[in-house]
Coordinates of N, CA and C in Angstrom, one line a residue:
Chain B
E3 N 60.2 -25.3 78.7 CA 60.1 -25.8 80.1 C 59.7 -27.3 80.1
A4 N 60.5 -28.1 80.8 CA 60.2 -29.5 80.9 C 58.9 -29.7 81.7
Q5 N 58.0 -30.5 81.1 CA 56.7 -30.7 81.8 C 55.9 -31.8 81.3
V6 N 55.0 -32.2 82.1 CA 54.0 -33.2 81.7 C 52.6 -32.5 81.7
T7 N 51.9 -32.5 80.6 CA 50.6 -31.8 80.5 C 49.5 -32.8 80.4
Q8 N 48.4 -32.5 81.0 CA 47.2 -33.3 80.9 C 46.0 -32.5 80.5
N9 N 45.1 -33.0 79.8 CA 43.9 -32.4 79.4 C 42.7 -33.4 79.3
P10 N 41.5 -33.0 79.8 CA 41.3 -31.7 80.5 C 41.7 -31.8 81.9
R11 N 41.7 -30.7 82.6 CA 42.0 -30.6 84.0 C 40.8 -31.0 84.9
Y12 N 39.6 -30.7 84.4 CA 38.4 -31.0 85.1 C 37.4 -31.6 84.1
L13 N 36.7 -32.6 84.5 CA 35.7 -33.2 83.6 C 34.6 -33.8 84.4
I14 N 33.4 -33.4 84.0 CA 32.2 -34.0 84.5 C 31.4 -34.7 83.4
T15 N 31.2 -36.0 83.6 CA 30.5 -36.7 82.5 C 29.5 -37.7 83.1
V16 N 28.8 -38.4 82.2 CA 27.7 -39.3 82.6 C 28.2 -40.7 82.4
T17 N 27.6 -41.6 83.1 CA 27.9 -43.0 83.0 C 27.7 -43.5 81.6
G18 N 28.8 -44.2 81.1 CA 28.7 -44.8 79.8 C 29.2 -44.0 78.6
K19 N 29.5 -42.7 78.8 CA 29.9 -41.9 77.7 C 31.5 -41.9 77.6
K20 N 32.0 -42.5 76.6 CA 33.4 -42.7 76.4 C 34.2 -41.4 76.5
L21 N 35.3 -41.4 77.1 CA 36.1 -40.2 77.3 C 37.6 -40.6 77.2
T22 N 38.4 -39.6 76.8 CA 39.9 -39.7 76.8 C 40.5 -38.6 77.5
V23 N 41.5 -38.9 78.3 CA 42.3 -37.9 79.0 C 43.7 -38.0 78.4
T24 N 44.1 -36.8 77.8 CA 45.4 -36.9 77.1 C 46.5 -36.6 78.1
C25 N 47.7 -37.1 77.8 CA 48.9 -36.8 78.5 C 50.0 -36.7 77.6
S26 N 50.8 -35.7 77.8 CA 52.0 -35.4 76.9 C 53.2 -35.0 77.7
Q27 N 54.4 -35.4 77.3 CA 55.6 -35.0 78.0 C 56.6 -34.6 76.9
N28 N 57.4 -33.5 77.3 CA 58.4 -33.0 76.3 C 59.8 -33.3 76.8
M29 N 60.0 -34.3 77.6 CA 61.3 -34.6 78.1 C 62.0 -35.8 77.5
N30 N 61.3 -36.4 76.4 CA 61.8 -37.6 75.7 C 62.0 -38.8 76.7
H31 N 61.1 -38.8 77.7 CA 61.1 -39.9 78.6 C 60.5 -41.2 78.0
E32 N 61.1 -42.3 78.4 CA 60.6 -43.6 77.9 C 59.4 -44.1 78.7
Y33 N 59.5 -43.9 80.0 CA 58.5 -44.5 80.9 C 57.4 -43.5 81.1
M34 N 56.1 -44.0 80.9 CA 55.0 -43.1 81.3 C 54.0 -44.0 82.0
S35 N 53.2 -43.3 82.8 CA 52.3 -44.0 83.7 C 51.0 -43.2 84.1
W36 N 50.0 -43.9 84.4 CA 48.7 -43.3 84.9 C 48.4 -43.8 86.3
Y37 N 48.0 -42.8 87.1 CA 47.6 -43.2 88.5 C 46.3 -42.6 88.8
R38 N 45.6 -43.2 89.7 CA 44.4 -42.5 90.3 C 44.6 -42.3 91.8
Q39 N 44.1 -41.2 92.3 CA 44.3 -40.8 93.7 C 42.9 -40.8 94.3
D40 N 42.7 -41.5 95.3 CA 41.4 -41.6 96.1 C 41.7 -41.4 97.5
P41 N 40.8 -40.7 98.3 CA 41.0 -40.5 99.7 C 41.3 -41.8 100.4
G42 N 42.3 -41.9 101.2 CA 42.6 -43.0 102.0 C 43.3 -44.2 101.3
L43 N 43.4 -44.0 100.0 CA 44.0 -45.1 99.2 C 45.3 -44.7 98.5
G44 N 45.7 -43.5 98.6 CA 46.9 -43.0 98.1 C 46.9 -43.0 96.5
L45 N 48.0 -43.2 95.9 CA 48.1 -43.3 94.5 C 48.2 -44.7 94.1
R46 N 47.4 -45.1 93.1 CA 47.4 -46.4 92.6 C 47.6 -46.4 91.1
Q47 N 48.6 -47.3 90.7 CA 49.0 -47.3 89.3 C 47.9 -48.0 88.4
I48 N 47.5 -47.4 87.4 CA 46.5 -48.0 86.5 C 47.2 -48.8 85.3
Y49 N 48.0 -48.1 84.6 CA 48.8 -48.7 83.5 C 50.1 -47.9 83.4
Y50 N 51.1 -48.6 82.8 CA 52.3 -48.0 82.6 C 52.8 -48.4 81.2
S51 N 53.8 -47.7 80.7 CA 54.4 -48.0 79.4 C 55.9 -47.8 79.5
M52 N 56.6 -48.8 79.1 CA 58.1 -48.7 79.1 C 58.6 -48.0 77.9
N53 N 57.8 -48.1 76.8 CA 58.3 -47.4 75.6 C 57.1 -47.4 74.5
V54 N 57.3 -46.9 73.4 CA 56.3 -46.9 72.3 C 55.9 -48.4 72.1
E55 N 54.5 -48.5 72.0 CA 53.9 -49.8 71.8 C 54.1 -50.9 72.9
V56 N 54.6 -50.4 74.0 CA 54.8 -51.4 75.1 C 54.1 -50.8 76.3
T57 N 53.0 -51.5 76.7 CA 52.2 -51.1 77.8 C 51.9 -52.3 78.7
D58 N 51.6 -52.0 80.0 CA 51.4 -53.1 80.9 C 50.4 -52.6 82.0
K59 N 49.8 -53.6 82.6 CA 48.8 -53.2 83.7 C 49.5 -52.9 85.0
G60 N 48.9 -51.9 85.6 CA 49.3 -51.6 87.0 C 48.4 -52.4 88.0
D61 N 48.1 -51.8 89.1 CA 47.3 -52.5 90.1 C 45.8 -52.4 89.9
V62 N 45.4 -51.4 89.2 CA 43.9 -51.2 89.0 C 43.5 -50.8 87.6
P63 N 43.8 -51.8 86.7 CA 43.6 -51.5 85.3 C 42.1 -51.7 84.8
E64 N 41.3 -52.3 85.6 CA 39.9 -52.6 85.1 C 39.1 -51.3 84.7
G65 N 38.6 -51.3 83.6 CA 37.8 -50.2 83.1 C 38.5 -49.1 82.4
Y66 N 39.8 -49.3 82.2 CA 40.7 -48.4 81.5 C 41.4 -49.0 80.3
K67 N 41.7 -48.2 79.4 CA 42.6 -48.6 78.3 C 43.6 -47.5 78.1
V68 N 44.8 -47.9 77.5 CA 45.8 -46.9 77.2 C 46.4 -47.3 75.8
S69 N 47.1 -46.4 75.2 CA 47.9 -46.6 74.0 C 49.2 -45.8 74.1
R70 N 50.2 -46.2 73.4 CA 51.4 -45.5 73.3 C 51.9 -45.6 71.9
K71 N 51.4 -44.8 71.0 CA 51.8 -44.8 69.6 C 53.0 -43.8 69.4
E72 N 53.1 -42.9 70.2 CA 54.2 -41.9 70.1 C 54.9 -41.9 71.5
K73 N 56.2 -41.5 71.5 CA 56.9 -41.5 72.7 C 56.3 -40.5 73.7
R74 N 55.9 -39.3 73.2 CA 55.5 -38.2 74.0 C 54.1 -38.3 74.6
N75 N 53.2 -39.1 74.0 CA 51.8 -39.2 74.3 C 51.4 -40.5 74.9
F76 N 50.5 -40.4 75.9 CA 50.0 -41.6 76.6 C 48.6 -41.4 77.1
P77 N 47.7 -41.4 76.2 CA 46.3 -41.1 76.6 C 45.6 -42.2 77.4
L78 N 44.7 -41.8 78.3 CA 44.0 -42.8 79.1 C 42.5 -42.7 78.6
I79 N 42.0 -43.9 78.3 CA 40.7 -44.1 77.7 C 39.8 -44.8 78.7
L80 N 38.6 -44.2 78.9 CA 37.5 -44.8 79.7 C 36.4 -45.1 78.7
E81 N 36.3 -46.3 78.3 CA 35.3 -46.6 77.2 C 33.8 -46.5 77.7
S82 N 33.6 -46.9 78.9 CA 32.3 -46.8 79.5 C 32.4 -46.4 81.0
P83 N 32.6 -45.1 81.2 CA 32.9 -44.7 82.6 C 31.7 -45.0 83.6
S84 N 32.1 -45.3 84.8 CA 31.1 -45.6 85.8 C 31.4 -44.7 87.0
P85 N 30.5 -44.5 87.9 CA 30.7 -43.6 89.0 C 31.9 -44.0 89.9
N86 N 32.3 -45.3 90.0 CA 33.4 -45.6 90.8 C 34.7 -45.2 90.1
Q87 N 34.7 -44.7 89.0 CA 35.9 -44.1 88.3 C 36.0 -42.6 88.6
T88 N 35.1 -42.1 89.4 CA 35.3 -40.7 89.8 C 36.5 -40.6 90.7
S89 N 37.5 -39.8 90.3 CA 38.8 -39.8 91.0 C 39.6 -38.6 90.5
L90 N 40.8 -38.5 91.1 CA 41.8 -37.5 90.6 C 42.9 -38.4 89.9
Y91 N 43.1 -38.0 88.6 CA 44.0 -38.8 87.8 C 45.3 -38.1 87.5
F92 N 46.4 -38.8 87.7 CA 47.7 -38.2 87.4 C 48.4 -39.0 86.3
C93 N 49.0 -38.3 85.4 CA 50.0 -38.9 84.4 C 51.4 -38.6 84.9
A94 N 52.3 -39.5 84.7 CA 53.7 -39.2 85.1 C 54.6 -39.8 84.0
S95 N 55.8 -39.3 84.0 CA 56.9 -39.8 83.1 C 58.2 -39.9 83.8
S96 N 59.1 -40.7 83.4 CA 60.4 -40.8 83.9 C 61.4 -41.3 82.8
L97 N 62.7 -41.2 83.0 CA 63.6 -41.6 82.0 C 63.6 -43.0 81.6
G98 N 63.0 -43.9 82.5 CA 62.8 -45.2 82.0 C 63.4 -46.3 82.8
R99 N 64.1 -46.0 83.8 CA 64.5 -47.1 84.6 C 64.0 -47.0 86.1
A100 N 64.0 -48.1 86.8 CA 63.3 -48.1 88.1 C 63.8 -47.1 89.0
N101 N 65.1 -46.7 88.9 CA 65.7 -45.8 89.9 C 65.4 -44.3 89.6
Y102 N 64.7 -44.0 88.5 CA 64.5 -42.6 88.2 C 63.2 -42.1 88.8
E103 N 63.2 -40.8 89.2 CA 62.0 -40.3 89.8 C 61.0 -40.0 88.7
Q104 N 59.8 -39.8 89.1 CA 58.7 -39.5 88.1 C 58.4 -38.0 88.1
Y105 N 58.0 -37.5 87.0 CA 57.5 -36.2 86.9 C 56.0 -36.3 86.6
F106 N 55.3 -35.6 87.4 CA 53.8 -35.7 87.3 C 53.2 -34.5 86.6
G107 N 52.1 -34.8 85.9 CA 51.2 -33.8 85.4 C 50.4 -33.1 86.5
P108 N 49.6 -32.1 86.2 CA 48.9 -31.4 87.2 C 47.7 -32.1 87.7
G109 N 47.3 -33.2 87.1 CA 46.1 -33.9 87.5 C 44.8 -33.5 86.8
T110 N 44.0 -34.5 86.6 CA 42.6 -34.4 86.0 C 41.6 -34.9 87.0
R111 N 40.7 -34.0 87.4 CA 39.6 -34.4 88.3 C 38.4 -34.8 87.5
L112 N 38.1 -36.1 87.6 CA 37.0 -36.6 86.8 C 35.8 -37.0 87.7
T113 N 34.7 -36.5 87.3 CA 33.4 -36.9 88.0 C 32.5 -37.6 87.1
V114 N 32.1 -38.8 87.4 CA 31.2 -39.6 86.6 C 29.8 -39.7 87.3
T115 N 28.8 -39.1 86.8 CA 27.5 -39.2 87.4 C 26.5 -40.2 86.9
Chain T
A19 N 55.0 -59.9 97.3 CA 54.5 -58.8 96.5 C 55.0 -57.4 97.1
Q20 N 55.0 -56.4 96.3 CA 55.4 -55.1 96.8 C 54.3 -54.5 97.7
K21 N 54.7 -53.8 98.7 CA 53.8 -53.1 99.5 C 54.5 -51.9 100.2
V22 N 53.8 -50.8 100.4 CA 54.3 -49.7 101.1 C 53.3 -49.3 102.1
T23 N 53.7 -49.2 103.4 CA 52.8 -48.8 104.4 C 53.2 -47.5 105.1
Q24 N 52.3 -46.6 105.1 CA 52.4 -45.3 105.8 C 51.3 -45.3 106.9
A25 N 51.6 -45.7 108.0 CA 50.6 -46.0 109.1 C 50.0 -44.7 109.6
Q26 N 50.8 -43.6 109.5 CA 50.3 -42.3 110.0 C 49.4 -41.6 109.0
T27 N 48.2 -41.6 109.2 CA 47.3 -40.9 108.3 C 47.4 -39.4 108.3
E28 N 47.5 -38.9 109.5 CA 47.6 -37.4 109.6 C 48.3 -37.1 110.9
I29 N 49.2 -36.1 110.7 CA 50.0 -35.6 111.9 C 49.9 -34.1 111.9
S30 N 49.7 -33.6 113.1 CA 49.6 -32.2 113.4 C 50.8 -31.8 114.3
V31 N 51.5 -30.8 114.0 CA 52.6 -30.3 114.8 C 52.5 -28.8 114.9
V32 N 53.1 -28.2 115.9 CA 53.2 -26.8 115.9 C 54.5 -26.3 115.3
E33 N 54.5 -25.2 114.6 CA 55.7 -24.7 113.9 C 56.9 -24.8 114.8
K34 N 58.0 -25.2 114.2 CA 59.4 -25.4 114.8 C 59.5 -26.7 115.5
E35 N 58.5 -27.5 115.6 CA 58.7 -28.8 116.1 C 59.3 -29.7 115.0
D36 N 60.0 -30.8 115.5 CA 60.5 -31.8 114.5 C 59.4 -32.8 114.4
V37 N 59.4 -33.4 113.2 CA 58.4 -34.5 112.9 C 59.0 -35.5 112.0
T38 N 58.6 -36.8 112.3 CA 59.1 -37.9 111.5 C 57.9 -38.6 110.9
L39 N 58.0 -38.8 109.6 CA 57.0 -39.5 108.8 C 57.5 -41.0 108.5
D40 N 56.8 -41.9 108.9 CA 57.2 -43.3 108.8 C 56.8 -43.9 107.5
C41 N 57.7 -44.8 107.0 CA 57.4 -45.6 105.8 C 58.0 -47.0 105.9
V42 N 57.2 -48.0 105.8 CA 57.7 -49.4 105.9 C 57.3 -50.0 104.6
Y43 N 58.2 -50.8 104.0 CA 58.0 -51.4 102.7 C 58.2 -52.9 102.7
E44 N 57.7 -53.6 101.8 CA 57.9 -55.0 101.6 C 58.2 -55.2 100.1
T45 N 59.2 -56.1 99.9 CA 59.6 -56.5 98.6 C 60.4 -57.7 98.6
R46 N 60.4 -58.5 97.6 CA 61.1 -59.8 97.5 C 62.4 -59.6 96.7
D47 N 62.5 -58.4 96.1 CA 63.7 -58.2 95.3 C 64.9 -57.7 96.1
T48 N 66.1 -57.9 95.7 CA 67.3 -57.4 96.4 C 67.6 -56.0 95.8
T49 N 67.2 -55.7 94.6 CA 67.4 -54.4 94.0 C 66.1 -53.7 93.9
Y50 N 66.0 -52.6 94.6 CA 64.8 -51.8 94.6 C 65.1 -50.3 94.9
Y51 N 64.1 -49.5 94.7 CA 64.3 -48.0 94.9 C 63.2 -47.5 95.7
L52 N 63.5 -46.6 96.6 CA 62.5 -45.9 97.4 C 62.5 -44.4 97.2
F53 N 61.4 -43.9 97.2 CA 61.2 -42.4 96.9 C 60.3 -41.8 98.0
W54 N 60.4 -40.5 98.1 CA 59.4 -39.6 98.8 C 59.0 -38.5 97.8
Y55 N 57.7 -38.3 97.9 CA 57.1 -37.2 97.1 C 56.2 -36.4 98.0
K56 N 56.1 -35.1 97.7 CA 55.3 -34.1 98.4 C 54.2 -33.6 97.6
Q57 N 53.0 -33.6 98.2 CA 51.8 -33.0 97.5 C 51.3 -31.9 98.3
P58 N 51.7 -30.6 98.0 CA 51.2 -29.5 98.8 C 49.7 -29.3 98.5
P59 N 49.0 -28.4 99.2 CA 47.6 -28.1 99.0 C 47.2 -27.8 97.6
S60 N 48.2 -27.2 96.8 CA 47.9 -26.9 95.4 C 47.7 -28.1 94.5
G61 N 48.1 -29.3 95.0 CA 47.8 -30.5 94.3 C 48.9 -31.2 93.5
E62 N 49.9 -30.5 93.1 CA 50.9 -31.1 92.3 C 51.8 -32.1 93.1
L63 N 52.4 -33.0 92.5 CA 53.3 -34.0 93.1 C 54.7 -33.6 92.8
V64 N 55.5 -33.5 93.9 CA 56.9 -33.1 93.7 C 57.8 -34.1 94.3
F65 N 58.8 -34.5 93.5 CA 59.8 -35.5 93.9 C 60.7 -34.8 95.0
L66 N 61.0 -35.6 96.1 CA 61.9 -35.1 97.1 C 63.2 -35.9 97.1
I67 N 63.2 -37.2 97.1 CA 64.4 -38.0 97.2 C 64.2 -39.4 96.7
R68 N 65.3 -40.1 96.3 CA 65.3 -41.5 96.0 C 66.5 -42.1 96.7
R69 N 66.3 -43.4 97.0 CA 67.3 -44.2 97.6 C 67.3 -45.6 96.9
N70 N 68.5 -46.1 96.6 CA 68.5 -47.5 96.1 C 68.9 -48.5 97.2
S71 N 68.5 -49.7 97.0 CA 68.6 -50.7 98.1 C 70.1 -51.0 98.5
F72 N 71.0 -50.5 97.8 CA 72.4 -50.8 98.1 C 73.1 -49.6 98.9
D73 N 72.3 -48.6 99.0 CA 72.9 -47.4 99.7 C 72.1 -47.1 100.9
E74 N 72.6 -47.5 102.1 CA 71.9 -47.2 103.3 C 72.4 -45.9 104.0
Q75 N 73.1 -45.2 103.3 CA 73.6 -43.9 103.9 C 72.4 -43.0 104.1
N76 N 72.3 -42.4 105.3 CA 71.3 -41.4 105.5 C 71.6 -40.1 104.8
E77 N 70.6 -39.4 104.5 CA 70.8 -38.2 103.7 C 70.1 -37.0 104.4
I78 N 70.8 -35.9 104.3 CA 70.3 -34.6 104.9 C 70.3 -33.6 103.8
S79 N 69.2 -32.9 103.7 CA 69.0 -31.8 102.7 C 68.3 -30.6 103.5
G80 N 69.1 -29.7 104.0 CA 68.5 -28.6 104.7 C 67.8 -29.1 106.0
R81 N 66.5 -28.8 106.1 CA 65.8 -29.3 107.2 C 65.2 -30.7 107.1
Y82 N 65.4 -31.3 105.9 CA 64.9 -32.6 105.6 C 66.0 -33.6 105.8
S83 N 65.7 -34.8 106.4 CA 66.6 -35.9 106.4 C 65.8 -37.2 106.3
W84 N 66.6 -38.2 105.8 CA 66.0 -39.5 105.5 C 66.8 -40.6 106.1
N85 N 66.1 -41.5 106.8 CA 66.8 -42.6 107.5 C 66.3 -43.9 106.8
F86 N 67.2 -44.6 106.1 CA 66.9 -45.8 105.4 C 67.5 -47.0 106.2
Q87 N 66.7 -47.9 106.6 CA 67.2 -49.1 107.4 C 66.7 -50.3 106.8
K88 N 67.5 -51.1 106.1 CA 67.1 -52.3 105.5 C 66.7 -53.4 106.5
S89 N 67.3 -53.3 107.7 CA 67.0 -54.3 108.7 C 65.6 -54.3 109.2
T90 N 65.0 -53.1 109.1 CA 63.6 -52.9 109.5 C 62.7 -52.6 108.3
S91 N 63.2 -52.6 107.1 CA 62.5 -52.3 105.9 C 61.8 -50.9 106.1
S92 N 62.5 -49.9 106.5 CA 61.9 -48.6 106.7 C 62.7 -47.5 106.0
F93 N 62.0 -46.5 105.6 CA 62.6 -45.4 105.0 C 61.9 -44.1 105.5
N94 N 62.3 -43.7 106.7 CA 61.6 -42.6 107.4 C 62.1 -41.2 107.0
F95 N 61.2 -40.3 107.1 CA 61.5 -38.9 106.7 C 61.3 -38.0 107.8
T96 N 62.3 -37.2 108.2 CA 62.2 -36.3 109.3 C 62.4 -34.8 108.8
I97 N 61.5 -34.0 109.3 CA 61.5 -32.6 109.0 C 61.9 -31.9 110.3
T98 N 63.0 -31.2 110.3 CA 63.5 -30.5 111.5 C 63.0 -29.1 111.5
A99 N 62.5 -28.6 112.7 CA 62.1 -27.2 112.8 C 61.0 -26.9 111.7
S100 N 59.9 -27.7 111.8 CA 58.9 -27.6 110.7 C 58.4 -26.2 110.5
Q101 N 57.9 -25.9 109.3 CA 57.3 -24.6 109.0 C 56.0 -24.9 108.3
V102 N 55.2 -23.8 108.3 CA 53.8 -23.9 107.8 C 53.9 -24.4 106.3
V103 N 54.9 -24.0 105.6 CA 55.0 -24.4 104.2 C 55.2 -25.9 104.0
D104 N 55.6 -26.5 105.1 CA 55.8 -28.0 105.0 C 54.4 -28.7 105.0
S105 N 53.4 -28.0 105.3 CA 52.0 -28.7 105.3 C 51.7 -29.2 103.9
A106 N 51.5 -30.5 103.9 CA 51.3 -31.2 102.6 C 51.0 -32.7 102.9
V107 N 50.7 -33.4 101.9 CA 50.6 -34.9 102.0 C 51.9 -35.4 101.4
Y108 N 52.5 -36.3 102.2 CA 53.8 -36.9 101.8 C 53.6 -38.4 101.4
F109 N 54.1 -38.8 100.3 CA 54.0 -40.1 99.8 C 55.3 -40.8 99.8
C110 N 55.4 -42.0 100.3 CA 56.5 -42.9 100.1 C 56.2 -43.9 99.0
A111 N 57.2 -44.2 98.2 CA 57.0 -45.1 97.0 C 58.1 -46.1 96.8
L112 N 57.8 -47.2 96.2 CA 58.8 -48.2 96.0 C 58.7 -48.7 94.5
S113 N 59.9 -48.9 93.9 CA 59.9 -49.6 92.6 C 61.0 -50.6 92.6
E114 N 60.8 -51.7 91.9 CA 61.7 -52.8 91.8 C 62.4 -52.8 90.5
A115 N 63.5 -53.5 90.3 CA 64.1 -53.7 89.0 C 64.2 -55.1 88.7
P116 N 63.1 -55.7 88.3 CA 63.1 -57.2 88.0 C 63.8 -57.5 86.8
T117 N 64.2 -58.7 86.6 CA 64.9 -59.1 85.4 C 64.1 -59.0 84.2
S118 N 62.8 -59.0 84.3 CA 61.9 -58.8 83.2 C 62.0 -57.5 82.5
G119 N 62.6 -56.5 83.2 CA 62.9 -55.2 82.6 C 61.7 -54.3 82.8
T120 N 60.6 -54.8 83.2 CA 59.4 -53.9 83.4 C 59.3 -53.7 84.9
Y121 N 58.6 -52.6 85.3 CA 58.5 -52.4 86.7 C 57.3 -51.5 87.0
K122 N 56.8 -51.7 88.2 CA 55.7 -50.9 88.7 C 56.2 -50.0 89.8
Y123 N 55.4 -49.0 90.0 CA 55.6 -48.2 91.2 C 54.5 -48.5 92.2
I124 N 54.8 -48.6 93.4 CA 53.8 -48.8 94.5 C 54.0 -47.6 95.4
F125 N 52.9 -46.9 95.6 CA 52.8 -45.8 96.5 C 52.2 -46.2 97.8
G126 N 52.6 -45.6 98.9 CA 51.8 -45.7 100.2 C 50.6 -44.8 100.1
T127 N 49.8 -44.9 101.2 CA 48.5 -44.2 101.2 C 48.7 -42.7 101.6
G128 N 50.0 -42.3 102.0 CA 50.2 -40.9 102.2 C 50.0 -40.6 103.7
T129 N 50.8 -39.6 104.1 CA 50.6 -39.0 105.5 C 50.4 -37.5 105.3
R130 N 49.3 -37.0 105.8 CA 48.9 -35.6 105.7 C 49.6 -34.9 106.9
L131 N 50.5 -34.0 106.7 CA 51.1 -33.2 107.7 C 50.6 -31.8 107.8
K132 N 50.1 -31.4 109.0 CA 49.6 -30.1 109.2 C 50.6 -29.4 110.2
V133 N 51.1 -28.3 109.8 CA 52.0 -27.5 110.6 C 51.3 -26.3 111.0
L134 N 51.0 -26.1 112.3 CA 50.2 -25.0 112.8 C 51.1 -23.9 113.2
A135 N 50.7 -22.7 112.9 CA 51.5 -21.5 113.2 C 51.4 -21.1 114.7

C-alpha cells in the first residue's frame, strides 16, 4: 500500500530534550515536506526537500532541522524543543514537481511542557 | 509573495443545502498550481483537486465543483446537496513553479464546514 508513515504518532516531552520525528514514504517520491498545523493558522511549511541531500526552508524553519540522506526518509529534528513547538506535525511527499498533489502522513501530535 | 486567504473560518449548513468555500490567492508567477485538500474529523489530509494557472475550465466531480477565476484570483469550491460526511476542514493551497526549480507550498488557514442533519 502506497503510504507515508510517521513515528511517533503522539509524543509528550519536556523543554530542551532533543527529539526526532521520523517520516518515510514508499512511493519513490522526490519531494518531501514537513508542516505544522496550529488552530487558526492552517498548515505552515517548515522544511522541504526536492531530493536526496537537497533541503530548503519553508515559512517557519526556526527551531527545526531536517536531513535527507535517503530518498524514502525525511526526519524532523527538534534539538531543543520549546513549548511554542507544541503542535500537530504532518509529513508529506509528492512526485516532485509543483503541479503534483501531496500525500500526507497521519500526523504526529507533539506536546512540549 | 505567495498568499492564500480563506476568509471563512467556519460555516454551518443544514444537510442538502449547497455551500461554497472561498479561496483567494496571491502570486507573482504566471505558472502556478492550486489545490484543495479535505481534513475530516479523523485528522488525515486528503487531496481533492488541483488546477494549473493555464486551465480556467471549471470542474465538476459528483457533488463537488470548482470555479477557478484568474481575473479575481479565486479558486472556489462548491458542495451541492451537502451531506453530514462532508463535515471537515477544507484547505486551499498554492504552489509555484519558479525557474529556480524549487518550490514551496502555501496553505490557507482552512474553512471548517459543519453539515447538520
